[in-house]
Coordinates of C-alpha atoms in Angstrom, one line a residue:
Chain A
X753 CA 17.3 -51.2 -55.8
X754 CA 17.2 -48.4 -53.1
X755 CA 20.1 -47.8 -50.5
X756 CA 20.5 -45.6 -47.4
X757 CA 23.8 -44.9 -46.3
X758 CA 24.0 -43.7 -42.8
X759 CA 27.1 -41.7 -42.2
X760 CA 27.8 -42.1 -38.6
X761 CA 30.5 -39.4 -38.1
X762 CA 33.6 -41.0 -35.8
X763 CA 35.4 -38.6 -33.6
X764 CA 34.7 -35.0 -33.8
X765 CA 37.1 -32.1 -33.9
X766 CA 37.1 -29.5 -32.2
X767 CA 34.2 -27.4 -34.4
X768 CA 31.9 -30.5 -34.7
X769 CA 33.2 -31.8 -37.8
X770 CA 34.5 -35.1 -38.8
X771 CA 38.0 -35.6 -37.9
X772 CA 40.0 -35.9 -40.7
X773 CA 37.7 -35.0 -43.6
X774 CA 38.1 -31.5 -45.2
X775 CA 35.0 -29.8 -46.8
X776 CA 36.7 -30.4 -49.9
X777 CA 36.5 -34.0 -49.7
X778 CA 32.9 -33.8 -49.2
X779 CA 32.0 -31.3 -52.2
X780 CA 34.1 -33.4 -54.6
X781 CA 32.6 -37.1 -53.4
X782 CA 28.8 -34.7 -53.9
X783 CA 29.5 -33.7 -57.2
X784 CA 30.6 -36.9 -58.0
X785 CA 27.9 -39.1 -56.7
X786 CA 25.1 -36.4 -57.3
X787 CA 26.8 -36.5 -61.5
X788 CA 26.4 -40.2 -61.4
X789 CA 22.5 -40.2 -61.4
X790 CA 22.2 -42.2 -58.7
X791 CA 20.9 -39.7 -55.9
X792 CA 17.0 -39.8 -54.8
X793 CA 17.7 -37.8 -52.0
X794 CA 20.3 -36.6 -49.6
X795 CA 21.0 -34.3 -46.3
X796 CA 23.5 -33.6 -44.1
X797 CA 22.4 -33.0 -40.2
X798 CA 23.2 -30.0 -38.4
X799 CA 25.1 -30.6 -34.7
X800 CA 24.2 -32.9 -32.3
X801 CA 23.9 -30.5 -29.9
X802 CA 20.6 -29.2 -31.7
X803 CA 18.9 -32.2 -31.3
X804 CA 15.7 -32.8 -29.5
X805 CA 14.5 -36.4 -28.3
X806 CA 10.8 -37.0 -28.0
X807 CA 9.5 -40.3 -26.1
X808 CA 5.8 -40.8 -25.1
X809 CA 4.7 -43.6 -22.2
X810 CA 2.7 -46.2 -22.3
X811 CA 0.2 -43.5 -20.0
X812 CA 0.4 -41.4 -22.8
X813 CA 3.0 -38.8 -21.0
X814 CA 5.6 -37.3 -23.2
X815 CA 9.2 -36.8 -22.3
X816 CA 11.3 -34.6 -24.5
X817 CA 15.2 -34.9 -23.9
X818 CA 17.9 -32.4 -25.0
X819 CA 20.7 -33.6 -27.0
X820 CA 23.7 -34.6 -27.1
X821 CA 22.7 -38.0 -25.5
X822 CA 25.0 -39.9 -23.4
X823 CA 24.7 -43.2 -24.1
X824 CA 25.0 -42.3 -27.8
X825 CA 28.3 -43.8 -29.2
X826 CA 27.8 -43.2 -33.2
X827 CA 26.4 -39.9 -34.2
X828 CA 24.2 -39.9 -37.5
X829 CA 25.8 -37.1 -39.4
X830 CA 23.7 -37.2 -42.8
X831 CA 22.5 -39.8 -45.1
X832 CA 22.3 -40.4 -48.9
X833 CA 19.2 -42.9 -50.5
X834 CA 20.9 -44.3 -53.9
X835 CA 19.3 -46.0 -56.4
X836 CA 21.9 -49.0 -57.7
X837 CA 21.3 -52.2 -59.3
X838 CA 23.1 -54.6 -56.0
X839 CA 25.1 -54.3 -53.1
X840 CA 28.2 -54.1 -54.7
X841 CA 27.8 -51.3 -56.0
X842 CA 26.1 -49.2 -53.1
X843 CA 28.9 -50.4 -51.0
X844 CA 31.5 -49.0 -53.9
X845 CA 29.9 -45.9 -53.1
X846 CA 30.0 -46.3 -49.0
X847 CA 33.6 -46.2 -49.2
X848 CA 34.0 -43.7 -51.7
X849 CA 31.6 -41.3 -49.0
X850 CA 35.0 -39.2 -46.8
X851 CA 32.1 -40.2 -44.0
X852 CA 34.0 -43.8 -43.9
X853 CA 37.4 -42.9 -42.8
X854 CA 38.8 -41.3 -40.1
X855 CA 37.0 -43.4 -37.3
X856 CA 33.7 -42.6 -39.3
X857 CA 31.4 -45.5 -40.7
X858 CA 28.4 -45.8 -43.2
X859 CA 26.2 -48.3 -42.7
X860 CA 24.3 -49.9 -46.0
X861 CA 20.6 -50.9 -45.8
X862 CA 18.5 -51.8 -48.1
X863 CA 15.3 -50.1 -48.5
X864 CA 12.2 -51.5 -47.9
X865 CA 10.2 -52.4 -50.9
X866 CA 6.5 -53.4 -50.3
X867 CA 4.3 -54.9 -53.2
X868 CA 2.2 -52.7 -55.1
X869 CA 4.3 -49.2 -54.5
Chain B
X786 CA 22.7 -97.3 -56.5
X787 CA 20.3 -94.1 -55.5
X788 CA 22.9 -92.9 -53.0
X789 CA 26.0 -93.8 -55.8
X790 CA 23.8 -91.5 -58.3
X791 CA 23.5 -88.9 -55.5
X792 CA 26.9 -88.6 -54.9
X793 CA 27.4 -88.2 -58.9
X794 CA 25.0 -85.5 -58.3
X795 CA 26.8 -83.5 -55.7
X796 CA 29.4 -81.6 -57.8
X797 CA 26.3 -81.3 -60.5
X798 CA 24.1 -79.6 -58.4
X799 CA 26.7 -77.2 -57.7
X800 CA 26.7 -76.2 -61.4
X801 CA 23.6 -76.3 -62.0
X802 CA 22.7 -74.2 -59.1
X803 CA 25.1 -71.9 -60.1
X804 CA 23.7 -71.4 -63.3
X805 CA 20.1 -71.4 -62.0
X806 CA 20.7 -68.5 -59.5
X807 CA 22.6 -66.6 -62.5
X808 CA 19.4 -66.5 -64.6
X809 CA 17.2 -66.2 -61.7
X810 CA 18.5 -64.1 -59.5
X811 CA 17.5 -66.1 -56.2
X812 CA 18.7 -68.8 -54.2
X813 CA 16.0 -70.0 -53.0
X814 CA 14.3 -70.9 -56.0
X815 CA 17.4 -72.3 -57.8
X816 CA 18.1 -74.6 -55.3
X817 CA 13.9 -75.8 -55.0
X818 CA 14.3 -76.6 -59.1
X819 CA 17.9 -77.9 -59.1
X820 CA 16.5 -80.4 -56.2
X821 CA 13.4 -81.5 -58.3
X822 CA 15.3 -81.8 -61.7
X823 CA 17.7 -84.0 -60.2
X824 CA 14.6 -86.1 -58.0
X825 CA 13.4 -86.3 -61.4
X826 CA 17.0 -87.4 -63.4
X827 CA 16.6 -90.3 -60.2
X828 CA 13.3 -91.6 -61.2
X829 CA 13.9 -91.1 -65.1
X830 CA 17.5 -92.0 -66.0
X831 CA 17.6 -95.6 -64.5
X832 CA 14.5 -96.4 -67.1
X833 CA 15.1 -94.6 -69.7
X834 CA 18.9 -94.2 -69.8
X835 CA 21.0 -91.3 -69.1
X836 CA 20.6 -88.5 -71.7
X837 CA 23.4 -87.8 -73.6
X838 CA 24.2 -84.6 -72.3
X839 CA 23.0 -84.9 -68.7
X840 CA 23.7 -81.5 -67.2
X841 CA 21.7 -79.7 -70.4
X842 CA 19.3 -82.0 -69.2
X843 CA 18.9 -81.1 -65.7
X844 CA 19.6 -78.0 -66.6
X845 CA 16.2 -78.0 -68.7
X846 CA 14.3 -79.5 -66.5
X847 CA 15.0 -77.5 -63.5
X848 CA 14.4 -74.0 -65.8
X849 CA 10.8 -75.4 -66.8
X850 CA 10.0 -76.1 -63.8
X851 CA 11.0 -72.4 -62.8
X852 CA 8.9 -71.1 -65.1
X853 CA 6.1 -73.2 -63.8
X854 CA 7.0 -72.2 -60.5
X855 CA 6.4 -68.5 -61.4
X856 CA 3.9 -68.9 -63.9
X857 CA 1.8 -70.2 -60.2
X858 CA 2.9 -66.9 -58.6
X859 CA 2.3 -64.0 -60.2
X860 CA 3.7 -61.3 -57.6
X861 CA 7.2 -63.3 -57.2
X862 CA 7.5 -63.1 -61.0
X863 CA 6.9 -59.8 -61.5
X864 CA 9.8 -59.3 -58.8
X865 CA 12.2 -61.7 -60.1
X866 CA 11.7 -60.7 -63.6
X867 CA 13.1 -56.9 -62.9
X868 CA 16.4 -58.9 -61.4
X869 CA 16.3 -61.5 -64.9
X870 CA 16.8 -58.6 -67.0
X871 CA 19.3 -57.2 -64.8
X872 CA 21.0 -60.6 -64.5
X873 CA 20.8 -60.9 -68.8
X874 CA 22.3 -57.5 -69.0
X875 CA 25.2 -59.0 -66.1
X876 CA 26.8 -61.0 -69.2
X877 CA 26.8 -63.1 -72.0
X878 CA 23.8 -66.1 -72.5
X879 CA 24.9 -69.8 -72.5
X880 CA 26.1 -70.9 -75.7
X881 CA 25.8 -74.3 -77.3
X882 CA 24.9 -77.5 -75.3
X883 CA 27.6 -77.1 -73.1
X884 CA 26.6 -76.0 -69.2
X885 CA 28.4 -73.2 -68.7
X886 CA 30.2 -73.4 -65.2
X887 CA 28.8 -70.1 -63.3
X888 CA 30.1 -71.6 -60.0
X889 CA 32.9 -68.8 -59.5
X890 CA 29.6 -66.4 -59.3
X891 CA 28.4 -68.6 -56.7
X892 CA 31.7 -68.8 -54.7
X893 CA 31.8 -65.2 -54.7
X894 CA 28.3 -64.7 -53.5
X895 CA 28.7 -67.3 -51.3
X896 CA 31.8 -65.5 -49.3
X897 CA 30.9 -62.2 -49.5
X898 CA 32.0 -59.8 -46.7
X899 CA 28.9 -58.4 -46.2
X900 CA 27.6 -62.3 -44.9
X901 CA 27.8 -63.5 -41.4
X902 CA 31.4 -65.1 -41.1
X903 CA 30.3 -68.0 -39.6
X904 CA 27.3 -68.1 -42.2
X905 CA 29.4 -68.3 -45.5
X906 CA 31.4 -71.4 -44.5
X907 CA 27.8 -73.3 -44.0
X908 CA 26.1 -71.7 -47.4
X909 CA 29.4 -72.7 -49.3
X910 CA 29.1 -75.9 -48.3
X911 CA 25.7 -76.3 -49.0
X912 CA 25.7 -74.5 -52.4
X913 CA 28.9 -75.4 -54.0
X914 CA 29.9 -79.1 -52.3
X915 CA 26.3 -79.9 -52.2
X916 CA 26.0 -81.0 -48.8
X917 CA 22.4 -81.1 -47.3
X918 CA 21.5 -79.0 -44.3
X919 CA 21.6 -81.9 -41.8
X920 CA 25.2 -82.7 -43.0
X921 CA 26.5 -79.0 -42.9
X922 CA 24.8 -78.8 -39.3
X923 CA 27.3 -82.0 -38.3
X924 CA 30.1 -80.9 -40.1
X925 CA 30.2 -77.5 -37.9
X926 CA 28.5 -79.5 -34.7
X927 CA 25.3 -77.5 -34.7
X928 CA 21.6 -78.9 -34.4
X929 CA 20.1 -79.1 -37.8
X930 CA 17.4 -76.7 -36.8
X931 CA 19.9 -74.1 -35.9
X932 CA 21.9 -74.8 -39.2
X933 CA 19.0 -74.3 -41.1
X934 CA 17.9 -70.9 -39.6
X935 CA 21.3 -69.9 -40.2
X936 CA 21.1 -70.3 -43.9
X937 CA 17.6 -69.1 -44.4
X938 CA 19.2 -66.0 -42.7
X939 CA 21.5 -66.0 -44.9
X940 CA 19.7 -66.6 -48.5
X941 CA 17.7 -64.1 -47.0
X942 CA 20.6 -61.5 -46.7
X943 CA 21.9 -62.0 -50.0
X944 CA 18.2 -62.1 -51.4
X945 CA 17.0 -58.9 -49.8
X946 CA 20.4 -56.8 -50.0
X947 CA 20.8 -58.2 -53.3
X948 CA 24.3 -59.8 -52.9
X949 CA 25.2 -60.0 -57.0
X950 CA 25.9 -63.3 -58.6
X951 CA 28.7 -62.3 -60.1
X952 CA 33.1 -62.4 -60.3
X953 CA 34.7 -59.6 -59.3
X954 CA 36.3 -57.3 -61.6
X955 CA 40.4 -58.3 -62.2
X956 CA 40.6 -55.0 -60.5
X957 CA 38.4 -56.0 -57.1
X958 CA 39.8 -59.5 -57.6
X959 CA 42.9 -58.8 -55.7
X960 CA 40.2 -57.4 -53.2
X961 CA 37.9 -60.4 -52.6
X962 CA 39.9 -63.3 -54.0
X963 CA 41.4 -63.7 -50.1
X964 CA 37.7 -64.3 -48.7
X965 CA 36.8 -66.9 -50.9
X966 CA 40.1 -68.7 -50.1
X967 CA 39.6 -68.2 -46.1
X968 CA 36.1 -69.5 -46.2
X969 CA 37.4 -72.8 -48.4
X970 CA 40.6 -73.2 -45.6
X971 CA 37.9 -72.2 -42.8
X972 CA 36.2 -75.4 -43.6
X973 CA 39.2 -77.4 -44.0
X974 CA 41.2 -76.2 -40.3
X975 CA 37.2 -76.9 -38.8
X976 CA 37.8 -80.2 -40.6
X977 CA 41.1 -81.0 -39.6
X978 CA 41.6 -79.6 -36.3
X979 CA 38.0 -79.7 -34.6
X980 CA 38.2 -76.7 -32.2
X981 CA 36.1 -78.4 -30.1
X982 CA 34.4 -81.5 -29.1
X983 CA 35.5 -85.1 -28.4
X984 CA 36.8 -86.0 -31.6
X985 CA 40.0 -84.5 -33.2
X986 CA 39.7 -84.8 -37.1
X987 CA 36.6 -84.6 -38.9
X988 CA 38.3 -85.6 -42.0
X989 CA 35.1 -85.8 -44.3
X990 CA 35.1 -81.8 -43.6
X991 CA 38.9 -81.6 -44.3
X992 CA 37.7 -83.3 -47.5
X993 CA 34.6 -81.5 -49.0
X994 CA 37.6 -78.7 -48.5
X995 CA 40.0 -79.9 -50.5
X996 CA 37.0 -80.7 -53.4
X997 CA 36.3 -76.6 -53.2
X998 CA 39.6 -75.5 -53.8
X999 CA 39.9 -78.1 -56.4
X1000 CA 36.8 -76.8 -58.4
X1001 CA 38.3 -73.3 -57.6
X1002 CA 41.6 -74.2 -59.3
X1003 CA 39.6 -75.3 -62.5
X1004 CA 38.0 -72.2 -62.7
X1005 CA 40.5 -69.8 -61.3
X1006 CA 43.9 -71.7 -63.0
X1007 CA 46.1 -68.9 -63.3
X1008 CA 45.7 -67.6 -59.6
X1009 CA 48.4 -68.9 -57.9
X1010 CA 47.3 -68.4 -54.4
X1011 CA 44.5 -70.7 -55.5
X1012 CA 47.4 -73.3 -55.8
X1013 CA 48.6 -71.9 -52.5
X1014 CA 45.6 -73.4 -50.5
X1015 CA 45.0 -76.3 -52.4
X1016 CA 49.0 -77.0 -52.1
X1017 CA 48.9 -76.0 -48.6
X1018 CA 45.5 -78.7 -47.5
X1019 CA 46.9 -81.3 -49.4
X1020 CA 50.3 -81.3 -47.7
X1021 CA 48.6 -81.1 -44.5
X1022 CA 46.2 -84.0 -45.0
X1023 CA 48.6 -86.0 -46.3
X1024 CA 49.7 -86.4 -42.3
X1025 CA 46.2 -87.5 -41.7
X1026 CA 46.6 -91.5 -40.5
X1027 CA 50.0 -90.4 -38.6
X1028 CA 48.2 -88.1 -36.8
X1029 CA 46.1 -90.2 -34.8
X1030 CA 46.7 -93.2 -33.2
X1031 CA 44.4 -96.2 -32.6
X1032 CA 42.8 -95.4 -29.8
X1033 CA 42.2 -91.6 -31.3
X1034 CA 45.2 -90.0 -29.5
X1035 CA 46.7 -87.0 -30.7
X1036 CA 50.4 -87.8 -32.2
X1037 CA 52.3 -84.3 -33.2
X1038 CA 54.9 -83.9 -36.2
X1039 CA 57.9 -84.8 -33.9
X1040 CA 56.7 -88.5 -33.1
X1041 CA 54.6 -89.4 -36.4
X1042 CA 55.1 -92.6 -38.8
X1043 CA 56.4 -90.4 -41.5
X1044 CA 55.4 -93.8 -43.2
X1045 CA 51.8 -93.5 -42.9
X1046 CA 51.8 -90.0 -44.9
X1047 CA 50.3 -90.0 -47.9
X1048 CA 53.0 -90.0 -50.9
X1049 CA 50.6 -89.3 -53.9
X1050 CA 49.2 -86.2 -51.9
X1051 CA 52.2 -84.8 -50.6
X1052 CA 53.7 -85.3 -54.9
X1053 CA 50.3 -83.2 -55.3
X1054 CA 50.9 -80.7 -53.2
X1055 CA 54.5 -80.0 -53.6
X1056 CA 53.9 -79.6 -57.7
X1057 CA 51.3 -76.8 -57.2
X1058 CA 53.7 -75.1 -54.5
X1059 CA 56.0 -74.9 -57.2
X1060 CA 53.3 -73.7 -59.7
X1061 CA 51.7 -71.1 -56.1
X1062 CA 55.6 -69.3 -56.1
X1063 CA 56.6 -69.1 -59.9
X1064 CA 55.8 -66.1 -62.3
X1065 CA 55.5 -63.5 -59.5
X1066 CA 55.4 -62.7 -55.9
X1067 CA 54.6 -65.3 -53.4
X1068 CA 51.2 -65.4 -51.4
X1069 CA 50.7 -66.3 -47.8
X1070 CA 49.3 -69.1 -48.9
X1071 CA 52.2 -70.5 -51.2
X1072 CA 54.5 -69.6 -48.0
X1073 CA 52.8 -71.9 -46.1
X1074 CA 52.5 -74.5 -48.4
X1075 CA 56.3 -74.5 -48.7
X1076 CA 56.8 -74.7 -45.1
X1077 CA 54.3 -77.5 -45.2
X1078 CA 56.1 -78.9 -48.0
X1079 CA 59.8 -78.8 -46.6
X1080 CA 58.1 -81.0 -43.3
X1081 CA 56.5 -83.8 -45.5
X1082 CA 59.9 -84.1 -47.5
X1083 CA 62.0 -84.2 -44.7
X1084 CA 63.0 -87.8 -42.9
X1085 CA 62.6 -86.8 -39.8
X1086 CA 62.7 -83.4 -36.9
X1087 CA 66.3 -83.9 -37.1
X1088 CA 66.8 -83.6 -41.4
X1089 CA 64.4 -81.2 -41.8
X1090 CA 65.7 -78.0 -43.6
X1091 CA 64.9 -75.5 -40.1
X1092 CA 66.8 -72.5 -42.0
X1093 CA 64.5 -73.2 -44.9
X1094 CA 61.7 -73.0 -42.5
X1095 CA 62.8 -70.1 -40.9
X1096 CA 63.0 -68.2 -43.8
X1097 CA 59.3 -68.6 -45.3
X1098 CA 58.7 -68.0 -41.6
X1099 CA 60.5 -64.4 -42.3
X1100 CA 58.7 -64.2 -45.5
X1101 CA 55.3 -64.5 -44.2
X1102 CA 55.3 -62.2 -41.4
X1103 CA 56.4 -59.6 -43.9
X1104 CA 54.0 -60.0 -45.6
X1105 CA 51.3 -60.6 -42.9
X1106 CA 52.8 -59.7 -39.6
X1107 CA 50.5 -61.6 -36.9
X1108 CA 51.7 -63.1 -33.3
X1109 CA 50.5 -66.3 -34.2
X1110 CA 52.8 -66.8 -36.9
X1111 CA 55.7 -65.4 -34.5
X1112 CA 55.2 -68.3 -32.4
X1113 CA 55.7 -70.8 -35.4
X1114 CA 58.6 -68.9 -36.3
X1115 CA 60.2 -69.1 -32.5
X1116 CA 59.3 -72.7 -32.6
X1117 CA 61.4 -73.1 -35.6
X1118 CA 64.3 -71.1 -34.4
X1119 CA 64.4 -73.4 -31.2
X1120 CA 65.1 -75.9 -33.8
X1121 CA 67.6 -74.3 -35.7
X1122 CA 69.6 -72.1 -33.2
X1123 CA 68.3 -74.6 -29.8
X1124 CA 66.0 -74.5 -27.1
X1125 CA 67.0 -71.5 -25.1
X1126 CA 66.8 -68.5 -28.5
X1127 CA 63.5 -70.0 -28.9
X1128 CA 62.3 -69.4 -25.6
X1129 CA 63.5 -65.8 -25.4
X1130 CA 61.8 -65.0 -28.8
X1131 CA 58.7 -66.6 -27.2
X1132 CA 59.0 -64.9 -23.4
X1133 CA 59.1 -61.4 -26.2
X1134 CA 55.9 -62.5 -27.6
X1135 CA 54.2 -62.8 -23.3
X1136 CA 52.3 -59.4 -23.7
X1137 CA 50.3 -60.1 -26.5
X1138 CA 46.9 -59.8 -25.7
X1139 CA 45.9 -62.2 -28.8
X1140 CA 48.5 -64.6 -27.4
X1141 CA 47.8 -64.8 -23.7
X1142 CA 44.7 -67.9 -23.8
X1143 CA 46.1 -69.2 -27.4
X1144 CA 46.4 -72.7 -26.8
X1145 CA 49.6 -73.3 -29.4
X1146 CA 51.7 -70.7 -27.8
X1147 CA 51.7 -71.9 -24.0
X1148 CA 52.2 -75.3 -24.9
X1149 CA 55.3 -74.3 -27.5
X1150 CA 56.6 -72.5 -24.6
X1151 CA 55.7 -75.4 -22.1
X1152 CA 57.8 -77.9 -24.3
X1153 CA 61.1 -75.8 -24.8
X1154 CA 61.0 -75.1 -20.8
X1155 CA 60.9 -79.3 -20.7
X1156 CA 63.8 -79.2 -23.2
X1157 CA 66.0 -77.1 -21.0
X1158 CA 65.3 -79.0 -18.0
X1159 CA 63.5 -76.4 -16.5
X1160 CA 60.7 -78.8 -15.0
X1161 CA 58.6 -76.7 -12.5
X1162 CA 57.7 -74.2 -14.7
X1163 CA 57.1 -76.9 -17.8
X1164 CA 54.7 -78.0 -15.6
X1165 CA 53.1 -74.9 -14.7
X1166 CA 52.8 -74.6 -18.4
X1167 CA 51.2 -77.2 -19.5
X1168 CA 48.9 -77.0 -16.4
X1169 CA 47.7 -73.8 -18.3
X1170 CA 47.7 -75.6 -21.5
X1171 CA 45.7 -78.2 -20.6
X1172 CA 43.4 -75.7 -19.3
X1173 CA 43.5 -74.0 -23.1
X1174 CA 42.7 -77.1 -25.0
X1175 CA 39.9 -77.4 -26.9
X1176 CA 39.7 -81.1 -27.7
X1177 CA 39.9 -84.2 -25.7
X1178 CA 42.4 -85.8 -27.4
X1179 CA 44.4 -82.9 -26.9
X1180 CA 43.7 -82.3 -23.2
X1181 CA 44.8 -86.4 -22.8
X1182 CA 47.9 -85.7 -24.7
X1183 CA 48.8 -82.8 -22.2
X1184 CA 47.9 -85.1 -19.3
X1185 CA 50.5 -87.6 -20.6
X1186 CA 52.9 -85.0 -20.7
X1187 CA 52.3 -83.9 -17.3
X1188 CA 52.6 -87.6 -16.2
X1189 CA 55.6 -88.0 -17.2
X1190 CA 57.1 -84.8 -15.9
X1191 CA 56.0 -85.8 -12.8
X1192 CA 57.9 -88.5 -13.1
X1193 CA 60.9 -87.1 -14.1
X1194 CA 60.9 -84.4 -11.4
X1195 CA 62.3 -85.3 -7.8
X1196 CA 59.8 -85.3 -5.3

């Protein structure tokens, strides 16, 4: 069964990162996760501040917003989609991720599985 | 006879639900077989006799009529059938005639963390005391149409984010024993103390708890704080007839018939406290079942052993340090060392937040101020307690107390 974890980064420092997590900590939970087999895909977002927000109206009008966003309390820092026999197990790996401590948080969700894909 | 056989049924059906949702995988249809095996034992049995191995039976029945289930939808088999293997490769197949008892899975399923709080209480109920929807909805005061949205939401949860049926590792156990245990005494406090409502105990609740720990102590013997709980209820529902009196009013520990407790529980649960504190360190739960324990043993307020009290008191917030158990503890300092050291531990206690509309700690305070004479502000007290209350019989008892006050205080 398929997972996403979304790591929503908690408070920033100072260069954008996570507070409390050292790029160390990320390369070794990687290598780990990646060596496990368990990995269909995975990326890490660039900064906040480079993101774009795209609405269109009900007239059809489109509204395109510059980032960072106000009212936006938990910032999406990356994701990974695991494949894992149950939840168990993709949480295991949600709090093995650095992206759950230091204020941070991963949410789990299941994938979506229609019949006949 | 039916509803006799039913209730025969009710700790069955837990098994054999258990089992069901082990091979299956899913909730749903476990609990649609398990239902129809036993409608079937009920039209079956009182003709032809009961089988000699009745839960092998049921057990039979309900999986052919799985199989029949799926064998009628193709696309739901072909799903479930990528969880059986997966549930084969979990562990070991039955062996012998003997059901085995996979109801631990089913606790833990049942209580995981990643389920609605409020949910796992309800699904507990109706999966492992085998409670029907309508009577969970009752027990927790809830319209039976919202109860049963509430466990479809559930099943669905644990269906679609595939919750595993299965027990912990001994090194998670540590880990997730404590939620299974705080959904079990959930139930029983719901039970025991209604937060809410006109009536004070709802003692069938209080009950079906004390039946889930009991099945959890079977298949969990050597965890002590299993013990702990089941030690812990039993002591406290031991009080039950002294708590009330005959016209439903609430009666606290001070002015109970000690008479009326229950001997045969309170011998219960003072052999598993023993059994919840040997052969390594205490739990919270064992704690407070020796508390509980040393006020059931006692003759009266006077003999009971307050330094004893005060001690697990110590004990537990060492190991659990929480404002609610302070109050508890200042409440049996004012016992031990008088009135006035228990206030001023309390009066510390004023600027917790988690305190300030807890209904317990203003009316502790509001009884020492009475103690020490200090009337206007006992009053003001348990104005504000009575404001706190959740239950009637508890606001009456409050009004009583405020009668009297007035009374005592000169106008």
């Amino acid at each position: 069964m398929k997972y996403m974890l979304l790591i929503n980064a908690g408070e920033l420092d100072l260069s954008g990162g996570a507070a409390g997590c050292e790029p160390e900590d990320w390369m070794r939970f990687d290598k780990e996760i990646q060596e496990a087999g368990v990995v269909v895909s995975s990326e890490s977002l660039a900064d906040l501040v480079t993101s774009t927000r795209v609405q269109v109206a009900n007239d059809g009008r489109r509204t395109v917003t510059d980032g960072p966003f106000a009212e936006t309390r938990e910032v999406l820092g990356g994701y990974y989609v695991i494949d894992v026999p149950d939840l168990d197990v993709a949480l295991e790996w949600a709090a093995k991720c650095p992206g759950s401590r230091g204020g941070g948080s991963i949410d789990v969700r299941p994938v979506a599985e229609f019949p006949g894909a | 006879m039916h509803a006799e056989v039913e209730a025969v049924f009710r700790e069955e059906r837990g098994r054999l639900l258990a089992a069901l949702a082990r091979r299956f995988g899913d909730l749903d249809l476990a609990e649609e077989v398990a239902s129809e095996a036993i409608e079937a034992a009920l039209v079956k049995w009182p003709v032809d006799g009961v089988p000699p191995n009745p839960g092998a039976w049921l057990m039979t029945t309900a999986r052919r009529k799985a199989v029949d289930r799926l064998r009628r939808d193709q696309v739901y088999a072909a799903k479930l059938a990528v969880l059986q293997v997966e549930a084969d490769r979990a562990g070991p197949p039955a062996v012998g005639d003997e059901l085995p008892d996979e109801r631990l899975q089913l606790f833990f399923t049942c209580s995981h963390p990643a389920l609605a709080a409020e949910d796992r209480g309800a699904l507990t109920l109706r999966c492992l005391a085998g409670l029907s929807t309508p009577e969970v909805g009752r027990a927790f005061l809830v319209p039976t149409a919202t109860m049963a949205k509430r466990i479809v939401r559930a099943k669905k949860k644990i269906k679609d984010a595939r919750i595993p049926f299965r027990v912990p590792g001994p090194d998670e156990l540590p880990d997730r024993l404590p939620g299974v245990l705080q959904v079990i005494y959930s139930v029983f406090t719901e039970g025991y103390s209604a937060s809410s409502g006109p009536f004070l105990q709802r003692l069938d609740l209080a009950e079906e708890a004390i039946r889930l720990a009991r099945i959890l102590r079977r298949l969990l013997p050597d965890e002590r704080e299993v013990a702990g709980l089941l030690a812990l209820m039993l002591l406290i529902h031991a009080r039950r007839d002294a708590r009330t009196g005959p016209d439903g009013s609430l009666v606290l520990l001070d002015d109970q018939d000690r008479s009326c407790w229950d001997r045969d529980l309170i011998a219960e649960g003072s052999d598993l406290v023993v059994a919840s504190l040997t052969g390594g360190p205490a739990g919270p739960y064992g704690v407070q079942a020796a508390i509980a324990a040393l006020h059931d043993e006692a003759p009266d307020v006077a003999g009971t052993d307050w330094a004893q009290i005060v001690a697990l008191y110590d004990v537990l917030i060492a190991m659990d340090p929480s404002p609610v158990v302070e109050v508890n503890r200042a409440a049996a300092i004012a016992m031990r060392d008088g009135a006035e050291a228990g206030l001023a531990l309390l009066d510390r206690l004023s600027g917790e937040p988690r305190l300030r509309e807890y209904h317990p700690y203003v009316l502790a305070r509001a009884d020492l101020l009475h103690r020490l004479g200090r009337l206007p502000e006992a009053t003001a007290a348990y104005r504000e307690a009575l404001a706190l209350a959740g239950t009637e019989p508890e606001r009456d008892h409050l009004r009583c107390r405020l009668a009297a006050l007035a009374g005592e205080t000169p106008s």
